[in-house]
């Protein structure tokens, strides 16, 4: 499979390894596959009976064919996806639980796969690869954990000191080994500025091979198609019908992966793009005008994106008309999100994190408008994070949340970060 820039189809296409290791095309565009593959008919019919790992193999294989041998791909899949994505039935719908990985959010699927793919692509290089990331909290934890203990790669995460939660700080700065952390005396924007300046520094380039690992990397997006195929296959096995999936969305990488799974032939009937009040994409689907804007802060803050990067990927593959056929946009307020967390807990004893609650509320809104009825089952929402990660928002509405073992382990770690001023030379000297 070849990959080209979403901004210019005529620019030279590159192999998966190059798209993954460089992250962005030279013109600044996101990489997209030149075609979206389709499952062979035999795979399509047997999906409902296949295991998570077998579905993962069939899903990722066409995207990396010729670059990652089958046996290596199998090893990467077993190692990266060492946790499940169960489909739970709650009330009238499904919840696809994507929070059973080490950082308790769906980003573990992408980050863990990407880390192992990078390690394979760098297997014959003697200089270690150094990943530099700036984080406002969540991405840094998933990337640090994804690369933790992976051969030939080290990770340095920059985070704004005092501005991440205690769990997030331990996920970033509690690992050690090949993961190091800098607590920057400044804001997230300062962290990003330092990383950009480090990438541009000629002296540093001579000393080490630098790469980034941010969320727009195609090697993070492709593995996310896997849980859509698996979730849909399991819903099909239980109900005999293709599913409607609601996706709590911010940068729209997750939803784009879902659209890929749909295009490949996973049994999915329709998607709901659920956003908080940052509703650039729902507005686009409604009136056909794409208007990126500044983001507004909400309680589902991993979705506070006003100019979603993956939008350019979506529009490369599909016209507005095609998107409208596959996708319904819904925007949900913080007030409704809170009410949803409360009512779902009191009705079903189920804790939803604020992002998942946006997805749940979006389905409710469509039911209320008569656009989804019980005849449309199966339908459900992706659960993008474990509620205990957002305890300070959820617990006042529900009472105490049982902490899962993965997060308990994180809380027991010691923080070990080097504090640096928001100054480029300080960073470069410390690397
Ligand atoms: C990143 C994130 C999202 C948004 O996903 P996108 O791929 O950016 O649309 C939603 N929920 C949680 C918990 C996240 O961490």
Short mmCIF file of C-alpha atoms and ligand atoms in Angstrom, two decimals:
data_model
loop_
_atom_site.label_atom_id
_atom_site.label_comp_id
_atom_site.label_asym_id
_atom_site.label_seq_id
_atom_site.Cartn_x
_atom_site.Cartn_y
_atom_site.Cartn_z
CA UNK A 1 0.00 0.00 0.00
CA UNK A 2 1.23 3.51 -0.85
CA UNK A 3 0.36 6.66 1.07
CA UNK A 4 0.05 10.19 -0.21
CA UNK A 5 -0.59 13.64 1.22
CA UNK A 6 -4.24 14.48 1.78
CA UNK A 7 -3.44 17.94 0.38
CA UNK A 8 -2.06 16.79 -2.96
CA UNK A 9 -2.81 13.48 -4.61
CA UNK A 10 -0.17 14.17 -7.25
CA UNK A 11 2.67 14.40 -4.79
CA UNK A 12 4.84 11.32 -4.72
CA UNK A 13 3.32 8.49 -2.72
CA UNK A 14 5.45 6.78 -0.05
CA UNK A 15 5.54 3.38 1.66
CA UNK A 16 3.82 2.79 5.01
CA UNK A 17 7.15 2.84 6.88
CA UNK A 18 8.05 6.26 5.55
CA UNK A 19 4.57 7.66 6.16
CA UNK A 20 4.72 6.34 9.72
CA UNK A 21 8.26 7.47 10.56
CA UNK A 22 7.88 10.96 9.08
CA UNK A 23 4.36 11.55 10.41
CA UNK A 24 3.45 14.38 8.03
CA UNK A 25 3.91 14.72 4.26
CA UNK A 26 6.43 17.37 3.09
CA UNK A 27 3.56 19.76 2.22
CA UNK A 28 2.21 19.50 5.78
CA UNK A 29 -0.69 17.24 4.78
CA UNK A 30 -1.78 14.09 6.62
CA UNK A 31 -0.94 10.80 4.95
CA UNK A 32 -3.82 8.77 3.51
CA UNK A 33 -3.76 5.31 1.90
CA UNK A 34 -4.12 5.47 -1.89
CA UNK A 35 -7.02 3.02 -1.79
CA UNK A 36 -9.13 1.58 0.98
CA UNK A 37 -8.89 -2.20 0.83
CA UNK A 38 -11.84 -4.57 1.15
CA UNK A 39 -11.92 -7.75 3.23
CA UNK A 40 -11.95 -10.87 1.04
CA UNK A 41 -15.48 -12.35 0.91
CA UNK A 42 -14.44 -15.36 2.99
CA UNK A 43 -13.15 -13.07 5.75
CA UNK A 44 -16.27 -10.91 5.61
CA UNK A 45 -18.56 -13.86 6.21
CA UNK A 46 -16.46 -15.34 8.98
CA UNK A 47 -15.81 -12.07 10.91
CA UNK A 48 -18.51 -12.80 13.56
CA UNK A 49 -16.72 -16.03 14.48
CA UNK A 50 -13.17 -14.65 14.47
CA UNK A 51 -11.02 -13.68 17.47
CA UNK A 52 -9.87 -10.12 18.13
CA UNK A 53 -6.32 -11.00 17.05
CA UNK A 54 -7.42 -12.71 13.84
CA UNK A 55 -9.62 -9.74 12.91
CA UNK A 56 -6.71 -7.41 13.72
CA UNK A 57 -4.44 -9.38 11.40
CA UNK A 58 -6.91 -9.36 8.48
CA UNK A 59 -7.65 -5.67 9.00
CA UNK A 60 -4.10 -4.32 9.23
CA UNK A 61 -2.44 -6.68 6.74
CA UNK A 62 -3.45 -4.92 3.48
CA UNK A 63 -2.19 -1.58 4.86
CA UNK A 64 1.33 -2.90 5.55
CA UNK A 65 1.64 -5.62 2.92
CA UNK A 66 5.14 -6.01 1.51
CA UNK A 67 6.64 -4.11 4.45
CA UNK A 68 5.79 -6.13 7.55
CA UNK A 69 5.91 -9.92 7.02
CA UNK A 70 2.83 -11.84 8.22
CA UNK A 71 4.65 -13.56 11.08
CA UNK A 72 6.02 -10.24 12.35
CA UNK A 73 2.61 -8.61 12.04
CA UNK A 74 1.14 -11.40 14.15
CA UNK A 75 3.77 -10.84 16.84
CA UNK A 76 3.19 -7.09 16.82
CA UNK A 77 -0.57 -7.60 17.14
CA UNK A 78 -0.24 -10.05 20.04
CA UNK A 79 2.20 -7.81 21.84
CA UNK A 80 0.37 -4.51 21.21
CA UNK A 81 -3.19 -5.69 21.80
CA UNK A 82 -2.69 -7.61 25.03
CA UNK A 83 -6.12 -6.49 26.25
CA UNK A 84 -9.63 -6.85 24.83
CA UNK A 85 -12.29 -4.44 23.54
CA UNK A 86 -15.44 -6.01 24.96
CA UNK A 87 -18.91 -5.13 23.69
CA UNK A 88 -21.12 -4.67 26.77
CA UNK A 89 -24.92 -4.53 26.62
CA UNK A 90 -26.28 -1.65 28.75
CA UNK A 91 -30.02 -0.94 28.60
CA UNK A 92 -31.14 -0.67 24.99
CA UNK A 93 -27.66 -0.37 23.50
CA UNK A 94 -24.07 -1.52 23.36
CA UNK A 95 -21.02 0.11 24.86
CA UNK A 96 -17.78 -0.80 23.08
CA UNK A 97 -15.25 -0.61 25.91
CA UNK A 98 -11.96 0.73 24.60
CA UNK A 99 -10.43 1.50 28.00
CA UNK A 100 -8.87 -1.80 29.02
CA UNK A 101 -5.36 -0.84 27.93
CA UNK A 102 -2.60 0.45 30.22
CA UNK A 103 -3.63 4.14 30.11
CA UNK A 104 -7.37 3.39 30.20
CA UNK A 105 -8.26 5.18 26.93
CA UNK A 106 -8.65 4.09 23.31
CA UNK A 107 -5.39 5.83 22.33
CA UNK A 108 -3.56 2.75 23.71
CA UNK A 109 -4.54 0.77 20.60
CA UNK A 110 -2.88 3.23 18.23
CA UNK A 111 0.12 4.11 20.40
CA UNK A 112 1.05 0.51 21.20
CA UNK A 113 0.81 -0.62 17.59
CA UNK A 114 2.76 2.39 16.33
CA UNK A 115 5.58 1.81 18.82
CA UNK A 116 6.06 -1.80 17.76
CA UNK A 117 5.84 -0.95 14.05
CA UNK A 118 8.53 1.76 14.51
CA UNK A 119 10.74 -0.70 16.36
CA UNK A 120 10.45 -3.19 13.48
CA UNK A 121 11.18 -0.56 10.83
CA UNK A 122 14.26 0.58 12.77
CA UNK A 123 15.55 -2.97 13.44
CA UNK A 124 18.72 -2.61 11.35
CA UNK A 125 19.68 0.89 12.52
CA UNK A 126 22.30 1.18 15.19
CA UNK A 127 21.41 4.73 16.25
CA UNK A 128 18.43 4.64 18.58
CA UNK A 129 15.35 6.60 17.56
CA UNK A 130 14.35 9.38 19.91
CA UNK A 131 10.65 10.27 20.06
CA UNK A 132 9.90 13.78 21.29
CA UNK A 133 6.35 14.67 22.26
CA UNK A 134 4.66 17.62 23.86
CA UNK A 135 1.48 16.84 25.74
CA UNK A 136 -1.28 18.65 27.55
CA UNK A 137 -1.95 15.38 29.40
CA UNK A 138 -3.51 12.41 27.67
CA UNK A 139 -1.53 11.81 24.50
CA UNK A 140 1.79 11.86 26.37
CA UNK A 141 0.69 9.06 28.67
CA UNK A 142 -0.46 6.82 25.83
CA UNK A 143 2.71 7.45 23.81
CA UNK A 144 5.03 6.98 26.81
CA UNK A 145 3.31 3.76 27.75
CA UNK A 146 3.13 2.57 24.13
CA UNK A 147 6.89 2.88 23.66
CA UNK A 148 7.84 1.76 27.18
CA UNK A 149 10.36 -1.09 26.96
CA UNK A 150 10.31 -1.13 23.13
CA UNK A 151 13.76 -1.91 21.66
CA UNK A 152 15.79 0.72 19.84
CA UNK A 153 13.53 3.64 20.74
CA UNK A 154 13.53 6.13 23.57
CA UNK A 155 10.83 8.66 24.37
CA UNK A 156 10.99 12.12 25.88
CA UNK A 157 7.72 13.71 26.92
CA UNK A 158 7.37 17.42 27.68
CA UNK A 159 4.43 18.46 29.83
CA UNK A 160 3.44 21.74 31.50
CA UNK A 161 4.35 21.38 35.15
CA UNK A 162 1.41 21.62 37.54
CA UNK A 163 -1.10 21.53 34.70
CA UNK A 164 -1.66 17.80 34.29
CA UNK A 165 -3.63 15.57 36.65
CA UNK A 166 -1.83 13.33 39.20
CA UNK A 167 -2.76 10.23 37.16
CA UNK A 168 -1.52 11.81 33.95
CA UNK A 169 1.76 12.87 35.57
CA UNK A 170 2.39 9.32 36.76
CA UNK A 171 1.56 7.93 33.31
CA UNK A 172 4.11 10.28 31.76
CA UNK A 173 6.83 10.56 34.39
CA UNK A 174 6.45 7.33 36.35
CA UNK A 175 7.81 4.82 33.87
CA UNK A 176 11.60 5.24 33.71
CA UNK A 177 13.77 2.99 31.49
CA UNK A 178 13.53 4.30 27.92
CA UNK A 179 10.93 6.95 28.83
CA UNK A 180 12.06 10.28 30.24
CA UNK A 181 9.96 13.28 31.18
CA UNK A 182 10.54 17.02 31.30
CA UNK A 183 8.25 19.13 33.47
CA UNK A 184 8.35 22.43 31.63
CA UNK A 185 7.84 25.64 33.59
CA UNK A 186 5.27 26.99 31.18
CA UNK A 187 2.14 26.11 29.23
CA UNK A 188 1.33 23.34 26.76
CA UNK A 189 2.02 25.85 23.97
CA UNK A 190 5.52 26.35 25.40
CA UNK A 191 6.06 22.58 25.33
CA UNK A 192 5.01 22.45 21.69
CA UNK A 193 7.26 25.38 20.83
CA UNK A 194 10.25 23.66 22.47
CA UNK A 195 9.63 20.42 20.59
CA UNK A 196 9.35 22.25 17.27
CA UNK A 197 12.57 24.15 17.96
CA UNK A 198 14.37 20.92 18.89
CA UNK A 199 13.32 19.35 15.59
CA UNK A 200 14.77 22.32 13.73
CA UNK A 201 18.11 22.29 15.59
CA UNK A 202 20.98 21.25 13.31
CA UNK A 203 23.34 20.28 16.13
CA UNK A 204 20.77 17.98 17.66
CA UNK A 205 20.03 16.35 14.31
CA UNK A 206 23.68 15.32 14.12
CA UNK A 207 23.56 13.79 17.58
CA UNK A 208 20.33 11.78 17.31
CA UNK A 209 17.53 10.59 15.04
CA UNK A 210 14.38 12.40 16.09
CA UNK A 211 10.79 11.53 15.35
CA UNK A 212 7.37 12.54 16.61
CA UNK A 213 4.45 10.32 17.43
CA UNK A 214 1.44 12.56 17.46
CA UNK A 215 -2.14 11.56 16.95
CA UNK A 216 -2.29 12.31 13.23
CA UNK A 217 0.26 9.57 12.46
CA UNK A 218 -1.23 7.03 10.03
CA UNK A 219 0.35 4.24 12.12
CA UNK A 220 -1.94 5.22 14.98
CA UNK A 221 -5.06 5.48 12.85
CA UNK A 222 -4.97 2.12 11.06
CA UNK A 223 -4.91 -0.08 14.20
CA UNK A 224 -8.01 1.76 15.41
CA UNK A 225 -10.04 0.22 12.56
CA UNK A 226 -9.62 -3.11 14.32
CA UNK A 227 -11.99 -2.53 17.23
CA UNK A 228 -14.73 -1.28 14.92
CA UNK A 229 -14.52 -4.49 12.91
CA UNK A 230 -14.45 -6.55 16.11
CA UNK A 231 -17.27 -4.66 17.80
CA UNK A 232 -19.43 -4.85 14.68
CA UNK A 233 -18.63 -8.55 14.23
CA UNK A 234 -19.68 -9.27 17.82
CA UNK A 235 -22.90 -7.27 17.45
CA UNK A 236 -23.58 -9.18 14.24
CA UNK A 237 -22.98 -12.50 16.01
CA UNK A 238 -25.51 -11.54 18.70
CA UNK A 239 -28.20 -9.87 16.61
CA UNK A 240 -27.62 -10.94 12.99
CA UNK A 241 -27.64 -7.28 11.89
CA UNK A 242 -25.08 -4.58 11.11
CA UNK A 243 -24.59 -1.96 13.82
CA UNK A 244 -24.85 1.81 14.21
CA UNK A 245 -21.85 3.19 16.10
CA UNK A 246 -21.72 6.53 17.85
CA UNK A 247 -18.20 7.97 18.14
CA UNK A 248 -17.32 10.68 20.70
CA UNK A 249 -15.09 12.87 18.52
CA UNK A 250 -12.53 15.67 18.78
CA UNK A 251 -9.78 15.46 16.20
CA UNK A 252 -11.81 12.83 14.30
CA UNK A 253 -9.04 10.24 14.05
CA UNK A 254 -11.21 7.69 15.79
CA UNK A 255 -14.17 8.27 13.51
CA UNK A 256 -11.98 8.21 10.40
CA UNK A 257 -10.75 4.78 11.46
CA UNK A 258 -14.39 3.71 11.76
CA UNK A 259 -15.13 4.93 8.26
CA UNK A 260 -12.15 2.88 7.03
CA UNK A 261 -13.56 -0.25 8.73
CA UNK A 262 -16.94 0.43 7.12
CA UNK A 263 -15.33 0.82 3.70
CA UNK A 264 -13.47 -2.48 4.20
CA UNK A 265 -16.77 -4.25 4.68
CA UNK A 266 -17.16 -4.53 8.46
CA UNK A 267 -20.88 -4.95 9.29
CA UNK A 268 -21.57 -1.31 10.19
CA UNK A 269 -24.68 0.47 8.95
CA UNK A 270 -24.20 4.06 10.04
CA UNK A 271 -22.13 6.34 12.27
CA UNK A 272 -23.03 9.12 14.63
CA UNK A 273 -20.35 11.79 15.07
CA UNK A 274 -20.90 13.01 18.63
CA UNK A 275 -19.13 16.19 19.69
CA UNK A 276 -19.35 18.52 22.66
CA UNK A 277 -20.08 22.18 21.82
CA UNK A 278 -17.03 22.18 19.55
CA UNK A 279 -19.32 21.23 16.67
CA UNK A 280 -17.37 22.15 13.54
CA UNK A 281 -18.10 18.79 11.89
CA UNK A 282 -21.80 18.46 12.87
CA UNK A 283 -22.28 21.98 11.45
CA UNK A 284 -20.51 20.96 8.25
CA UNK A 285 -22.72 17.90 7.86
CA UNK A 286 -25.80 20.04 8.40
CA UNK A 287 -25.08 23.03 6.19
CA UNK A 288 -22.19 21.94 3.97
CA UNK A 289 -19.86 24.74 5.09
CA UNK A 290 -16.61 23.85 6.84
CA UNK A 291 -15.70 26.56 9.32
CA UNK A 292 -12.77 25.72 11.62
CA UNK A 293 -12.77 27.86 14.75
CA UNK A 294 -11.02 28.29 18.11
CA UNK A 295 -11.86 25.52 20.57
CA UNK A 296 -14.05 26.08 23.62
CA UNK A 297 -13.25 24.39 26.95
CA UNK A 298 -15.65 21.65 28.12
CA UNK A 299 -15.73 18.78 30.63
CA UNK A 300 -14.96 16.33 27.79
CA UNK A 301 -11.68 18.12 27.17
CA UNK A 302 -10.00 15.50 24.97
CA UNK A 303 -12.65 16.53 22.43
CA UNK A 304 -12.09 20.29 22.66
CA UNK A 305 -11.04 20.71 19.05
CA UNK A 306 -12.36 23.44 16.78
CA UNK A 307 -10.26 22.60 13.72
CA UNK A 308 -10.14 18.78 13.58
CA UNK A 309 -6.96 17.61 11.79
CA UNK A 310 -8.49 14.47 10.39
CA UNK A 311 -11.17 16.37 8.53
CA UNK A 312 -8.83 16.58 5.53
CA UNK A 313 -8.52 12.80 5.54
CA UNK A 314 -12.30 12.39 5.55
CA UNK A 315 -12.82 14.75 2.62
CA UNK A 316 -10.11 13.10 0.53
CA UNK A 317 -11.93 9.79 0.63
CA UNK A 318 -15.56 10.93 0.59
CA UNK A 319 -17.73 13.72 -0.81
CA UNK A 320 -20.08 15.68 1.45
CA UNK A 321 -22.97 13.68 0.00
CA UNK A 322 -21.26 10.38 0.79
CA UNK A 323 -20.40 11.54 4.29
CA UNK A 324 -24.00 12.58 4.92
CA UNK A 325 -25.18 9.12 3.88
CA UNK A 326 -22.90 7.40 6.38
CA UNK A 327 -22.73 9.93 9.15
CA UNK A 328 -25.04 11.97 11.37
CA UNK A 329 -23.58 14.76 13.51
CA UNK A 330 -24.85 15.60 17.00
CA UNK A 331 -23.48 18.20 19.43
CA UNK A 332 -24.03 17.86 23.19
CA UNK A 333 -23.72 20.50 25.93
CA UNK A 334 -21.83 20.02 29.21
CA UNK A 335 -25.15 20.22 31.04
CA UNK A 336 -26.60 17.30 29.07
CA UNK A 337 -23.32 15.40 29.49
CA UNK A 338 -23.59 15.75 33.28
CA UNK A 339 -27.26 14.75 33.30
CA UNK A 340 -26.41 11.70 31.20
CA UNK A 341 -23.62 10.56 33.55
CA UNK A 342 -26.06 10.87 36.43
CA UNK A 343 -29.06 9.18 34.84
CA UNK A 344 -27.14 6.29 33.27
CA UNK A 345 -25.56 5.61 36.65
CA UNK A 346 -28.86 5.70 38.51
CA UNK A 347 -30.68 3.57 35.91
CA UNK A 348 -28.03 0.96 35.13
CA UNK A 349 -25.34 1.37 37.81
CA UNK A 350 -22.96 2.15 34.96
CA UNK A 351 -20.27 4.83 35.19
CA UNK A 352 -19.61 6.79 31.99
CA UNK A 353 -16.63 9.08 31.53
CA UNK A 354 -17.56 12.55 30.17
CA UNK A 355 -16.48 11.67 26.59
CA UNK A 356 -18.46 8.44 26.50
CA UNK A 357 -21.41 10.30 28.02
CA UNK A 358 -21.39 12.66 25.02
CA UNK A 359 -21.74 9.60 22.80
CA UNK A 360 -24.53 8.15 24.93
CA UNK A 361 -26.39 11.49 24.94
CA UNK A 362 -26.06 11.83 21.15
CA UNK A 363 -27.86 8.51 20.67
CA UNK A 364 -30.55 9.65 23.13
CA UNK A 365 -30.98 12.87 21.15
CA UNK A 366 -31.48 10.90 17.92
CA UNK A 367 -33.95 8.59 19.65
CA UNK A 368 -35.85 11.57 21.00
CA UNK A 369 -36.01 13.09 17.49
CA UNK A 370 -37.37 9.78 16.16
CA UNK A 371 -34.29 9.30 13.96
CA UNK A 372 -33.34 6.07 15.73
CA UNK A 373 -35.91 3.58 17.02
CA UNK A 374 -35.65 0.17 18.62
CA UNK A 375 -36.07 -1.29 15.12
CA UNK A 376 -32.64 0.16 14.29
CA UNK A 377 -30.85 -2.01 16.86
CA UNK A 378 -28.06 -2.90 17.28
CA UNK A 379 -26.66 0.52 18.10
CA UNK A 380 -24.15 1.69 20.64
CA UNK A 381 -21.44 4.10 21.62
CA UNK A 382 -17.71 3.74 21.86
CA UNK A 383 -16.46 4.14 25.44
CA UNK A 384 -13.27 6.10 24.80
CA UNK A 385 -11.93 6.30 28.38
CA UNK A 386 -12.41 4.70 31.78
CA UNK A 387 -14.54 6.93 34.06
CA UNK A 388 -11.96 6.71 36.88
CA UNK A 389 -9.63 8.78 34.70
CA UNK A 390 -12.06 11.68 35.07
CA UNK A 391 -13.12 11.01 38.66
CA UNK A 392 -13.16 14.72 39.59
CA UNK A 393 -16.01 15.26 37.09
CA UNK A 394 -17.85 11.94 37.37
CA UNK A 395 -17.77 11.18 41.11
CA UNK A 396 -19.73 14.27 42.25
CA UNK A 397 -22.53 12.97 39.98
CA UNK A 398 -22.36 9.27 40.83
CA UNK A 399 -20.38 8.62 44.01
CA UNK A 400 -17.11 6.70 44.16
CA UNK A 401 -15.91 4.85 41.05
CA UNK A 402 -14.09 1.55 41.54
CA UNK A 403 -10.54 2.08 40.25
CA UNK A 404 -9.41 -0.52 37.69
CA UNK A 405 -6.12 -2.36 38.35
CA UNK A 406 -4.38 -0.59 35.44
CA UNK A 407 -4.97 2.85 36.98
CA UNK A 408 -4.23 1.65 40.51
CA UNK A 409 -0.82 0.48 39.33
CA UNK A 410 -0.18 3.90 37.83
CA UNK A 411 -1.12 5.72 41.06
CA UNK A 412 1.45 3.63 42.96
CA UNK A 413 4.31 4.90 40.78
CA UNK A 414 6.81 7.58 41.80
CA UNK A 415 7.13 10.65 39.62
CA UNK A 416 10.59 11.23 38.21
CA UNK A 417 10.82 14.25 35.92
CA UNK A 418 13.47 16.83 35.25
CA UNK A 419 12.09 20.35 35.66
CA UNK A 420 13.30 22.73 32.96
CA UNK A 421 12.50 26.35 32.11
CA UNK A 422 10.46 27.02 28.96
CA UNK A 423 13.65 27.64 27.09
CA UNK A 424 14.92 25.89 23.97
CA UNK A 425 18.59 25.78 24.97
CA UNK A 426 17.67 24.20 28.30
CA UNK A 427 15.86 21.42 26.46
CA UNK A 428 18.62 20.84 23.94
CA UNK A 429 21.28 20.67 26.65
CA UNK A 430 19.28 18.13 28.60
CA UNK A 431 18.65 15.79 25.67
C1 LIG B 1 -8.61 11.57 22.16
C2 LIG B 1 -9.91 11.30 22.80
C3 LIG B 1 -11.15 11.49 22.14
C4 LIG B 1 -11.24 12.10 20.77
O1 LIG B 1 -10.77 11.25 19.77
P1 LIG B 1 -10.44 11.81 18.32
O2 LIG B 1 -9.80 10.68 17.60
O3 LIG B 1 -9.50 12.97 18.53
O4 LIG B 1 -11.73 12.25 17.71
C5 LIG B 1 -12.32 11.13 22.79
N1 LIG B 1 -12.30 10.64 24.05
C6 LIG B 1 -11.15 10.45 24.72
C7 LIG B 1 -11.19 9.93 26.10
C8 LIG B 1 -9.91 10.77 24.13
O5 LIG B 1 -8.77 10.59 24.83
#
